Short mmCIF file of C-alpha atoms and ligand atoms in Angstrom, two decimals:
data_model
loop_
_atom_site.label_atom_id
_atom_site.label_comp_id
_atom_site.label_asym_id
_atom_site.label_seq_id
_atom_site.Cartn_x
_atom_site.Cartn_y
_atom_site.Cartn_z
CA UNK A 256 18.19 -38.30 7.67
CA UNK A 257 18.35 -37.97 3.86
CA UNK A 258 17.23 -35.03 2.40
CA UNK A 259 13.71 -34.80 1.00
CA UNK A 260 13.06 -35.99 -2.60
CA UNK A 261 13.10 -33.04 -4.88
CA UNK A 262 9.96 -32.03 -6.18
CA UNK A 263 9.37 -33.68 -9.31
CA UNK A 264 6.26 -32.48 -10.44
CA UNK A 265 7.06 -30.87 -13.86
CA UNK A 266 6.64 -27.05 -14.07
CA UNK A 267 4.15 -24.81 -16.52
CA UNK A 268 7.14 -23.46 -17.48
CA UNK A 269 8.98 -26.57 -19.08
CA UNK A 270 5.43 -27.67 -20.60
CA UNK A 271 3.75 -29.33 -17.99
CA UNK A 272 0.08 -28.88 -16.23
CA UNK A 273 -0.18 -25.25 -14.54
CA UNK A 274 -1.60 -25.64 -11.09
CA UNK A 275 -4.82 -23.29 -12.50
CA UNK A 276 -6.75 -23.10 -15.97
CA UNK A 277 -7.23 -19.59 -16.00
CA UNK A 278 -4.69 -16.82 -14.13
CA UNK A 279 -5.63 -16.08 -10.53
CA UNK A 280 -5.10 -12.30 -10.55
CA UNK A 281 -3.27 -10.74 -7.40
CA UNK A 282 -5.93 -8.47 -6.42
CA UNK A 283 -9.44 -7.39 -7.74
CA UNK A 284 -12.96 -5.59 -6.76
CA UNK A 285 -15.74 -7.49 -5.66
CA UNK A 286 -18.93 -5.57 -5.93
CA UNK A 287 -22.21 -6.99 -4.82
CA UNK A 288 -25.67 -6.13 -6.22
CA UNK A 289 -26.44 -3.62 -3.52
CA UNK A 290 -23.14 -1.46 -4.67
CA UNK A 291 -24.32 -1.47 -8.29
CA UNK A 292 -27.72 -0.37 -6.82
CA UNK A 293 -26.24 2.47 -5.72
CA UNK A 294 -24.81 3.32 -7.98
CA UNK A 295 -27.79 3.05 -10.32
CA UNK A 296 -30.02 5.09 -7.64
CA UNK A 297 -27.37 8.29 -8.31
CA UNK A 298 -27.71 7.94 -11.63
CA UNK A 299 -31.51 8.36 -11.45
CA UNK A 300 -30.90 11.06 -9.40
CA UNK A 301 -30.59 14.84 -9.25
CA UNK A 302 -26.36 14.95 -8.58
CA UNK A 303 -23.93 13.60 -10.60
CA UNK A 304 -20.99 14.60 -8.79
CA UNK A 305 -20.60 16.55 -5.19
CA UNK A 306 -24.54 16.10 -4.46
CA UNK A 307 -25.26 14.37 -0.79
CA UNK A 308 -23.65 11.08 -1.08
CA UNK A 309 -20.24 13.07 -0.63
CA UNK A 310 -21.11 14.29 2.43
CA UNK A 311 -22.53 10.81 3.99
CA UNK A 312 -19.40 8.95 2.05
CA UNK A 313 -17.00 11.24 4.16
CA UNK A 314 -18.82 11.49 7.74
CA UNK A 315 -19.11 6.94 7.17
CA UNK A 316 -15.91 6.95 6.32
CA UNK A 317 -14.71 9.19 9.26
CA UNK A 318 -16.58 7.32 11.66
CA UNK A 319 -15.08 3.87 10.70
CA UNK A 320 -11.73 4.76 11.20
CA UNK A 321 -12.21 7.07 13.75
CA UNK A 322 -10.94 10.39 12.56
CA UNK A 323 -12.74 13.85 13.26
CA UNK A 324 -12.58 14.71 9.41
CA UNK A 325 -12.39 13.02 6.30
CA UNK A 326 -12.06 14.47 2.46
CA UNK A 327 -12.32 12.65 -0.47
CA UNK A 328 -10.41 13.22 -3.72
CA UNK A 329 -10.75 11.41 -6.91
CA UNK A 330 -7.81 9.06 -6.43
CA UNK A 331 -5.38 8.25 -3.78
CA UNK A 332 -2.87 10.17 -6.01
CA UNK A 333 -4.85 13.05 -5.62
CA UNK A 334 -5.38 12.77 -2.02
CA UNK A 335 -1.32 12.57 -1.81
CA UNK A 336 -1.43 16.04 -3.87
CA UNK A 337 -3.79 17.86 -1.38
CA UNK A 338 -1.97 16.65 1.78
CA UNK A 339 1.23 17.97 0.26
CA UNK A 340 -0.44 21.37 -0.33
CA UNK A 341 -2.17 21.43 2.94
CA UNK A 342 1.30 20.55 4.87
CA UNK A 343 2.44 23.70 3.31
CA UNK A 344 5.16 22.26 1.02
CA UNK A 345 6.46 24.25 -1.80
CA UNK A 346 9.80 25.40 -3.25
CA UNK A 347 12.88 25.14 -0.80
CA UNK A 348 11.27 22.36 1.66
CA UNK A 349 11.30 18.85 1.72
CA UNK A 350 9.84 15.54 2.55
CA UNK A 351 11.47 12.67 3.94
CA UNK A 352 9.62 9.13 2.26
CA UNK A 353 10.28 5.83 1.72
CA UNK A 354 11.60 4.19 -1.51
CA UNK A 355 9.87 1.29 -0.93
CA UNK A 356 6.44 2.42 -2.62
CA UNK A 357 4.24 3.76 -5.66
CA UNK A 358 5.86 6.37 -7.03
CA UNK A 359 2.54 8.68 -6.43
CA UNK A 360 3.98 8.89 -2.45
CA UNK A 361 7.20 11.03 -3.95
CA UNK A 362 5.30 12.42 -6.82
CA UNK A 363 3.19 14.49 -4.27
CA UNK A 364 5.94 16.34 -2.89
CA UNK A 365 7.26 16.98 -6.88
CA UNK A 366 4.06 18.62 -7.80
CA UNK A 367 4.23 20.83 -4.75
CA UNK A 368 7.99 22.04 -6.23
CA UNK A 369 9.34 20.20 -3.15
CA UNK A 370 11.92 17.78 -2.87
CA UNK A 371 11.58 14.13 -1.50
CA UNK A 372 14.24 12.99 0.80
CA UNK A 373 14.67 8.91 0.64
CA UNK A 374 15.27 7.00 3.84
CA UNK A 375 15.85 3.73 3.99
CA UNK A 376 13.36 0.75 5.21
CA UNK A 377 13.51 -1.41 8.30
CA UNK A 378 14.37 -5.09 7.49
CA UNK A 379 11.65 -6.90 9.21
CA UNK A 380 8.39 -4.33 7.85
CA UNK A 381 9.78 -2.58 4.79
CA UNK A 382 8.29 0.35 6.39
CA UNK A 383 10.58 3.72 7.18
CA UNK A 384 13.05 3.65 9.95
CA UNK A 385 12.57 6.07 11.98
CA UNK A 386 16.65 5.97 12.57
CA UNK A 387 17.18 6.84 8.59
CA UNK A 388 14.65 9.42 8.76
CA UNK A 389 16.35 11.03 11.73
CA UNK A 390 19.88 11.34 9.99
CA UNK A 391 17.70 13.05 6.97
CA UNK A 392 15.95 15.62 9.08
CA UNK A 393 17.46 19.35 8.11
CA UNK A 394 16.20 23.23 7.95
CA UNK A 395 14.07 22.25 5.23
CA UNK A 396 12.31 19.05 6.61
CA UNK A 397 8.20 20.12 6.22
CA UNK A 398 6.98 16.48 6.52
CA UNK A 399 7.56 12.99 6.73
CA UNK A 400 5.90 10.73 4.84
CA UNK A 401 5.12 7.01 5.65
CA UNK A 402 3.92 4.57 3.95
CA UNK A 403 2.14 1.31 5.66
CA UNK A 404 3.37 -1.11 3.23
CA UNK A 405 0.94 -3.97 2.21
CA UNK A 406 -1.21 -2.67 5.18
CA UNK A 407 1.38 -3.29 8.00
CA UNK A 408 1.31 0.49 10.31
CA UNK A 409 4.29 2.18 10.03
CA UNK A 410 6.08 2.93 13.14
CA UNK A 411 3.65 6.08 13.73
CA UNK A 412 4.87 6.86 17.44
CA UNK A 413 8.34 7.27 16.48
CA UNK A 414 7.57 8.64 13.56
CA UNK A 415 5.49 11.47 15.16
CA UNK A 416 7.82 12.48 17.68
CA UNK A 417 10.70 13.18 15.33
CA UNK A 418 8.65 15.18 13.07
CA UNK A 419 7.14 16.84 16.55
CA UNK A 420 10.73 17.84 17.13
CA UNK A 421 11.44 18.87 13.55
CA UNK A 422 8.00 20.67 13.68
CA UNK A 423 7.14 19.11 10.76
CA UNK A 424 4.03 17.08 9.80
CA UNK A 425 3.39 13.45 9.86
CA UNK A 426 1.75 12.38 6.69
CA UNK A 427 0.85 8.47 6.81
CA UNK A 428 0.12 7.02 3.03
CA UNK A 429 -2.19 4.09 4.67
CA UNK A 430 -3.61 3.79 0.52
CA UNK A 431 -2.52 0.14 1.39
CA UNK A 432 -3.65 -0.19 4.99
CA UNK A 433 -7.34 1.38 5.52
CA UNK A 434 -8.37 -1.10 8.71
CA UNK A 435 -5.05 -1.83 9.89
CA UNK A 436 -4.65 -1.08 13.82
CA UNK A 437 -1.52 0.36 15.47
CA UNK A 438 -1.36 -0.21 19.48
CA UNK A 439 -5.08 -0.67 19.36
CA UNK A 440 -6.38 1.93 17.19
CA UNK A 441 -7.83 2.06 13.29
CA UNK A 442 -5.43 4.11 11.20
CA UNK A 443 -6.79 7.46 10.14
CA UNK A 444 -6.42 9.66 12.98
CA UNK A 445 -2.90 8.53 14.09
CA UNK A 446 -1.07 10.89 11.98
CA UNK A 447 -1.34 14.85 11.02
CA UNK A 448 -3.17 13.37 7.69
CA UNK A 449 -3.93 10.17 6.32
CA UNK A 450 -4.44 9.49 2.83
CA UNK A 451 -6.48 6.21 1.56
CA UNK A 452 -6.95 4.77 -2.12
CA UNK A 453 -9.91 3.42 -3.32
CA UNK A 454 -8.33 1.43 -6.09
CA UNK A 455 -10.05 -1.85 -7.54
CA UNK A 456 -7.27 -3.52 -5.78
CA UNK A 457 -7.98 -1.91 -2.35
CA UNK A 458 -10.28 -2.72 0.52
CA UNK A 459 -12.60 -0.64 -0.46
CA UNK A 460 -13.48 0.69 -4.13
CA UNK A 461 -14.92 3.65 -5.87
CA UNK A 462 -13.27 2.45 -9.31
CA UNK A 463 -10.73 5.39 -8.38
CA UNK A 464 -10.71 7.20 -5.47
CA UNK A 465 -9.04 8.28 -2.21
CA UNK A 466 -9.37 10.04 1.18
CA UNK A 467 -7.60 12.03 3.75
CA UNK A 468 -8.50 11.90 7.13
CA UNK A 469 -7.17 14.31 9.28
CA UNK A 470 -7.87 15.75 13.14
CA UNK A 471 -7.05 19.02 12.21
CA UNK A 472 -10.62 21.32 10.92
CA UNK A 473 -7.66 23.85 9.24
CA UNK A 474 -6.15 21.14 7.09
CA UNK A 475 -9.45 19.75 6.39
CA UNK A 476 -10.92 22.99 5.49
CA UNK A 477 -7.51 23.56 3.18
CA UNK A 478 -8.09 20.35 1.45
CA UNK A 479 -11.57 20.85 0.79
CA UNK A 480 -10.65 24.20 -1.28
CA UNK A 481 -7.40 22.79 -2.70
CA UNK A 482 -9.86 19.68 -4.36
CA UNK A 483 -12.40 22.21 -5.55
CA UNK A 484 -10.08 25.03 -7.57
CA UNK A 485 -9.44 26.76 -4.65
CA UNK A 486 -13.11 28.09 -4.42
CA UNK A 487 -14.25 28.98 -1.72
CA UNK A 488 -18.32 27.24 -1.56
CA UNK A 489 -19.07 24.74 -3.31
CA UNK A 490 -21.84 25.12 -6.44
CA UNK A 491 -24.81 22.83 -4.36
CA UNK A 492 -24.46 24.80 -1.60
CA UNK A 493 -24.97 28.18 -3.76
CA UNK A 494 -27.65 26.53 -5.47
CA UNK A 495 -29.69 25.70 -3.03
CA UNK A 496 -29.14 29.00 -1.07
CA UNK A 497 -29.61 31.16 -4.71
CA UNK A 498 -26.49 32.56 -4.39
CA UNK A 499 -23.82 33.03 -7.14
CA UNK A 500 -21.40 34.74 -5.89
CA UNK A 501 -17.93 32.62 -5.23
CA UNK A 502 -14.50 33.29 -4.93
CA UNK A 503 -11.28 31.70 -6.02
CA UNK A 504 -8.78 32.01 -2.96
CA UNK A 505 -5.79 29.55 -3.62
CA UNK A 506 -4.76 27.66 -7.15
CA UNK A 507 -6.76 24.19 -6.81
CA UNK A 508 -7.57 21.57 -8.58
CA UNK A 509 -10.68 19.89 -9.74
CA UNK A 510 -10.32 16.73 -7.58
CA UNK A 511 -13.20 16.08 -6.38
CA UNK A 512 -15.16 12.67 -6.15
CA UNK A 513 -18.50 11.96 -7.73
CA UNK A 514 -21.59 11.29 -5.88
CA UNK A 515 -21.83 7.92 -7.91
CA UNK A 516 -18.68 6.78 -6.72
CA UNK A 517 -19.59 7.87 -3.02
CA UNK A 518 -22.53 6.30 -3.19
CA UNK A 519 -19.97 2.74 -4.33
CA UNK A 520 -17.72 3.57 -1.32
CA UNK A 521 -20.52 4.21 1.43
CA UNK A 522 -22.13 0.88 0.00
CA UNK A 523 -18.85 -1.19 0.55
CA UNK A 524 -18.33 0.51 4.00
CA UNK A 525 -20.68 -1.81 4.85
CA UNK A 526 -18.59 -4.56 3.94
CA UNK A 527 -15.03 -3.71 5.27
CA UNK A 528 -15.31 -5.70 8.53
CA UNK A 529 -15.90 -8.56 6.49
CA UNK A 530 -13.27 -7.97 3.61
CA UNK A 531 -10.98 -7.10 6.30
CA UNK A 532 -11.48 -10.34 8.20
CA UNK A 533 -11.51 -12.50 4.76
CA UNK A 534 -7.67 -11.03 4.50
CA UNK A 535 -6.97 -11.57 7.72
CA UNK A 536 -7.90 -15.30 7.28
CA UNK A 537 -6.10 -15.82 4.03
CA UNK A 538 -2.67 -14.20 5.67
CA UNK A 539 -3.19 -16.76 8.43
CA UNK A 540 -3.37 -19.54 6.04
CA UNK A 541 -0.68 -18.50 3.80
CA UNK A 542 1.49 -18.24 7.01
CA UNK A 543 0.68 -21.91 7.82
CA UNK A 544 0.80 -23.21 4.67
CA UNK A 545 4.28 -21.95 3.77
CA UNK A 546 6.03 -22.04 6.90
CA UNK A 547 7.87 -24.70 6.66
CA UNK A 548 9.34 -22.92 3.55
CA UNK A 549 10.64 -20.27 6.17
CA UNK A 550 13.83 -20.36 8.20
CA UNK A 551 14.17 -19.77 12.27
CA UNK A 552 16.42 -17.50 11.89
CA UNK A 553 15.84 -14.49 9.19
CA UNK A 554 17.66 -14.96 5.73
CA UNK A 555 18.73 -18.59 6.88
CA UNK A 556 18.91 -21.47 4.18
CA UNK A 557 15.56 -21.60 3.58
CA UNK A 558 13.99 -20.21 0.29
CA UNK A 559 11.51 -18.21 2.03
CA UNK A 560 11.05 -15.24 3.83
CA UNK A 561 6.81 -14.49 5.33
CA UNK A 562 6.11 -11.24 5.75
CA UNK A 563 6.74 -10.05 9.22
CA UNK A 564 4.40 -8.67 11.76
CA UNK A 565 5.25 -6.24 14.93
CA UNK A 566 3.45 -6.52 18.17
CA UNK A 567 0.94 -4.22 18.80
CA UNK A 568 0.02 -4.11 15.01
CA UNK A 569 -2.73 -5.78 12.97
CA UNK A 570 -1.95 -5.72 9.46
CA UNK A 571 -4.79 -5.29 6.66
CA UNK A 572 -2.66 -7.14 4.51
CA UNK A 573 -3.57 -5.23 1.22
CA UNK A 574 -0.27 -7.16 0.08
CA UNK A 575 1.10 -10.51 1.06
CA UNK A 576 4.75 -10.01 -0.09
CA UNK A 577 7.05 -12.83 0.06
CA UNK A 578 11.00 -12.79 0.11
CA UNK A 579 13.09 -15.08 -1.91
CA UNK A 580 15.89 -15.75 -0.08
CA UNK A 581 17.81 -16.05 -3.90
CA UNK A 582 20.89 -17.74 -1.95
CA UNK A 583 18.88 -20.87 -1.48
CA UNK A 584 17.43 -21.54 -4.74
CA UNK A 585 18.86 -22.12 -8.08
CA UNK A 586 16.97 -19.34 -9.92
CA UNK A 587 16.38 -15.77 -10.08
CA UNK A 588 13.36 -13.88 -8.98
CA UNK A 589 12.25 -12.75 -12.80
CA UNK A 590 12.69 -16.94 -13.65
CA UNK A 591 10.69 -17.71 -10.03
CA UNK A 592 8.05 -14.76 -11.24
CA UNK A 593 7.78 -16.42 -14.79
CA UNK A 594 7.41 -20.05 -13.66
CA UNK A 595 4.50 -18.87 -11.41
CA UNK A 596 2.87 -16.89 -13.79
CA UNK A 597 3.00 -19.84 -16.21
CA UNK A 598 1.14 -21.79 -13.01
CA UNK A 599 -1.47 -19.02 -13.55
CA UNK A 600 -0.60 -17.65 -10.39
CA UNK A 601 -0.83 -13.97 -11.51
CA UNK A 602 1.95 -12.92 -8.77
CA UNK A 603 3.38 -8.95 -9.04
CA UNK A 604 6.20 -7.04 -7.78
CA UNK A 605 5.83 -4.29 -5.02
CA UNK A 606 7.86 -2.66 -5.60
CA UNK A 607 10.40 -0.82 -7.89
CA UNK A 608 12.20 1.39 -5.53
CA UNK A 609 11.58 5.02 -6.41
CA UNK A 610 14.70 6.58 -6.69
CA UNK A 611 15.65 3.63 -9.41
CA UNK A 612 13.20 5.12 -11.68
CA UNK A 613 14.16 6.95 -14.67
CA UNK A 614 12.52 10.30 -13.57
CA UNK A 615 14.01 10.21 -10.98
CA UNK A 616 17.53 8.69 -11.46
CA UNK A 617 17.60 11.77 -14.57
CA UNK A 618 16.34 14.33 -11.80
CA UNK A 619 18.02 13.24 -8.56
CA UNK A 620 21.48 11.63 -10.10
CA UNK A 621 22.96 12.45 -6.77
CA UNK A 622 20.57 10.85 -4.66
CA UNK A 623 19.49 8.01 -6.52
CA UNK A 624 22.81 5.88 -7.14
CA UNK A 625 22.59 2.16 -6.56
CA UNK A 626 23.32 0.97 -2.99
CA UNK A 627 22.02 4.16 -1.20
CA UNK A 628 19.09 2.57 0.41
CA UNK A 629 20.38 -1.62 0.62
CA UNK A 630 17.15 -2.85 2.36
CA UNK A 631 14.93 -1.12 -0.03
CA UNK A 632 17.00 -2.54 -2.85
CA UNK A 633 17.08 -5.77 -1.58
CA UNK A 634 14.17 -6.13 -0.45
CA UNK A 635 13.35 -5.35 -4.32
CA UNK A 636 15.31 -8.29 -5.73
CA UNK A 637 13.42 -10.79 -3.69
CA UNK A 638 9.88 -9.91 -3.36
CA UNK A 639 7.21 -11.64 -4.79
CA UNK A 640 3.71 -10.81 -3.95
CA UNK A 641 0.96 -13.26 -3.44
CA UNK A 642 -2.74 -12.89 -4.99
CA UNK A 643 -4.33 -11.65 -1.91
CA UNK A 644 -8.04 -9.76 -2.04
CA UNK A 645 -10.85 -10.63 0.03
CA UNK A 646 -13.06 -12.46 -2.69
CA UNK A 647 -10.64 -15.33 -2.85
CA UNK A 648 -11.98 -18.17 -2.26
CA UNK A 649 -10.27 -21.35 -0.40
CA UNK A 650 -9.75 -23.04 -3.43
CA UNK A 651 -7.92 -20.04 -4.95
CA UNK A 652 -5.68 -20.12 -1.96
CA UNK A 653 -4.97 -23.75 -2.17
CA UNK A 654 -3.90 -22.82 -5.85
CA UNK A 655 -0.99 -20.50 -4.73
CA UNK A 656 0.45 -22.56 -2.10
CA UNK A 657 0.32 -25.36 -4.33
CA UNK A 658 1.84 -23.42 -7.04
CA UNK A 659 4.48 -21.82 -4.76
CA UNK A 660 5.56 -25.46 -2.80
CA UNK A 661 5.59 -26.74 -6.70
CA UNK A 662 7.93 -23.88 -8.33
CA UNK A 663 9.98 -22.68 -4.95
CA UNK A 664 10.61 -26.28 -4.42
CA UNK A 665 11.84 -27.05 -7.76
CA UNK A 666 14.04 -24.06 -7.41
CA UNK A 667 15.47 -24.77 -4.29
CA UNK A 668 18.61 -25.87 -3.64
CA UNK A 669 19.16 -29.27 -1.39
CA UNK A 670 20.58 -28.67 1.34
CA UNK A 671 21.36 -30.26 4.87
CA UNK A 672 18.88 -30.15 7.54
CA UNK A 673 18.58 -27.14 9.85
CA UNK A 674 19.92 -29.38 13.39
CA UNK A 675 22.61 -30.60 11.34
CA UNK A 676 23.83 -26.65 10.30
CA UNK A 677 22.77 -25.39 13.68
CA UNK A 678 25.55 -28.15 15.18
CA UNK A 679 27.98 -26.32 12.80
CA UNK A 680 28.32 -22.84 14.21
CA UNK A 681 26.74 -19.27 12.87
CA UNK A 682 30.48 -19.03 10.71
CA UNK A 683 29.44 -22.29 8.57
CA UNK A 684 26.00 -21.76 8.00
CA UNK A 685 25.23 -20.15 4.68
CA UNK A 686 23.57 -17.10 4.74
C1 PLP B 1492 1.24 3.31 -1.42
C2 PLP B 1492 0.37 3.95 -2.46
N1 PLP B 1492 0.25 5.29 -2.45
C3 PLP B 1492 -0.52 5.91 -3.35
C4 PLP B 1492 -1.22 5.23 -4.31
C5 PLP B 1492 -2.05 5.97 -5.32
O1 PLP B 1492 -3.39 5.68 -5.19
P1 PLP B 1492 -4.38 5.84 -6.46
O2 PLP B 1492 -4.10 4.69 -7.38
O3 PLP B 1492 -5.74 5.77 -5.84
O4 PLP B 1492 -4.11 7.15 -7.09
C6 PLP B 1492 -1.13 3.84 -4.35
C7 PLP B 1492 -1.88 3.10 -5.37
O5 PLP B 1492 -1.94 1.94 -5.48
C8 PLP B 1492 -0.31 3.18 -3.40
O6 PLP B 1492 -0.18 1.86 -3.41
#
């Protein structure tokens, strides 16, 4: 059988039509007249900032994932900060993480005078091996930190037990995963804490935001005081008991989340099954749309990798992050990136691993030299990821596959069909 004609549809890039008029961004709010009611119902209110609506945000938001506790902060960044205080970190520990992630994830453990420990990633997630993270554990090992990237569960069992053994906590960033179910249960109560962001880009949004959920009352009670200076009542409470008396018993923060963002977030709880299942849906059709992009066998000849998906899991696909397998086409990831953008396909990169950051590369020269974590790094030179948030519509989605069958299959490089390789042997094939 010949091979199929190349595509010959000319690109944005070289002048022709892009697939969209205006740029598809990869992820954005959608807020419905009810949220910006609200909001505007705070306003006219008596509390600004830690009135009611903090209270009912949290004990909502606790329900729906199913934790006993839940704290809010005034961004996921935050919310990192007081988990790394309440796990006890400070000078002399550290805290095993991923590379593959926001920097805020290591940051946490830096502004605790802590030191984060990078593991390396599994191939098929891009979430921590538990097998790195084992060979990291020392003395000094106070936590573990995972992160669910683009909303697939980390491997939280494994995870636990070896830092159950290290008697260390387990501190799950799920900032990209709040929905996401591991061996039938919600994230939020699988870990010692779980933080959440409540980003534009997220699920969920407060404008910023973030949580930590958490089973323990200690750590919640710790975070509560760590987000509020370190004081020990909080001002409505003395107001509306006429005390003034209040004491300051640890150095905290002012982190604390606004009643008129609470009353955003416990609006859009409303709304999470719904956003959830919208991403659910566009994963699925992405998957079917692309798959014949996608080899049978992992980093084969074709120019494709889909993100994977364990069993047992159900992803909440914050992220849908492709893999370019760069072997197979006849560009490089920043020309594939640029040629899609030009499509108005506004596509991103998720992410730059930490340790390859200047901070850190000046900070940590040891542990940050090139080819210390390969599947993070790799992983970095492929990955694209897809627009993906739940107000897409289908004709947005049509839009990106088009736009990714159009450039990817400009890009790629003929080659024979798969039977005719797989008659070869594994030693011929190209990989
Ligand atoms: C994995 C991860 N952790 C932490 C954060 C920080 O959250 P925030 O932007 O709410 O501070 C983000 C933000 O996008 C994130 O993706």
């Amino acid at each position: 059988m010949p091979p199929s004609p190349p595509n010959l549809e000319k690109l944005a890039i070289d002048g022709g039509t892009p697939v969209r008029e205006k740029l598809l961004p990869y992820g954005r709010q959608s807020l419905d007249e009810d949220d910006i009611q609200a909001v505007i119902d705070v306003l006219r209110s008596d509390w600004l900032t830690t009135g009611p609506k903090v209270g009912e945000f949290e004990e909502a938001f606790a329900d729906w994932v199913g934790a006993k506790y839940a704290v809010s902060f005034s961004s996921g960044t935050a919310a990192l900060h007081g988990a790394a205080f309440s796990a006890g970190l400070g000078s002399g520990d550290e805290a095993i993480t991923t590379p593959l992630t926001f920097c805020a994830t290591a940051n946490c453990v830096l502004y605790q005078g802590a030191t984060p420990i990078f593991a390396d990633v599994c191939g098929d997630t891009l979430n921590l091996d538990p097998g790195e993270v084992l060979k990291k554990i020392s003395s000094r090992t106070k936590a573990i930190i995972a992160v669910d990237y683009a909303g697939h569960p980390a491997e939280l069992d494994e995870l636990r037990e070896i830092a159950e053994r290290a008697r260390a906590l387990l501190i799950e960033d799920a900032c990209h995963a709040l929905g996401a179910e591991y061996r039938g249960k919600r994230v939020g109560s699988l870990a010692d804490m779980t933080i959440f962001s409540f980003h534009p880009v997220k699920h969920l949004t407060t404008g910023e935001g973030g949580m930590v959920t958490t089973e323990d009352a200690r750590l919640a009670e710790a975070l509560r005081r760590f987000r509020n200076h370190g004081i020990s009542s909080e001002a409505r409470d003395r107001q509306e008991s006429g005390q003034w008396f209040y004491e300051m018993v640890l150095l905290g923060y002012n982190y604390r989340l606004t009643d008129i963002a609470c009353a955003m977030g416990l609006s859009q709880i409303e709304k999470l099954e719904r956003n959830l299942a919208r991403r659910r849906e566009i994963a699925g059709e992405y998957a079917r749309a692309l798959r014949d992009m996608t080899g049978v066998v992992p980093d084969g000849d074709f120019p494709v990798r889909l993100p994977a998906t364990r069993n047992g899991v159900s992803p909440a696909w914050h992220l849908y992050p492709i893999r370019l397998n760069l072997e197979a086409l006849s560009a490089s990831r920043a020309e594939i990136f640029r040629a899609l953008r030009a499509e108005n396909i506004g596509v991103n990169v998720h992410y730059i691993p930490v340790h390859q950051h200047p901070y850190y590369r000046a900070r940590f020269p040891e542990t940050s030299r090139e080819g210390m974590f390969p599947i993070a790094e790799d992983a970095y030179e492929r990955v694209i990821s897809l627009p993906m948030f739940h107000a897409m519509t289908a004709e947005d989605v049509a839009d990106v596959v088009r736009a990714v069958h159009k450039v990817i299959g400009h890009y790629a490089i003929e080659r024979e069909p798969v039977h005719a390789l797989a008659s070869k042997g594994p030693e011929q094939r190209h990989v």
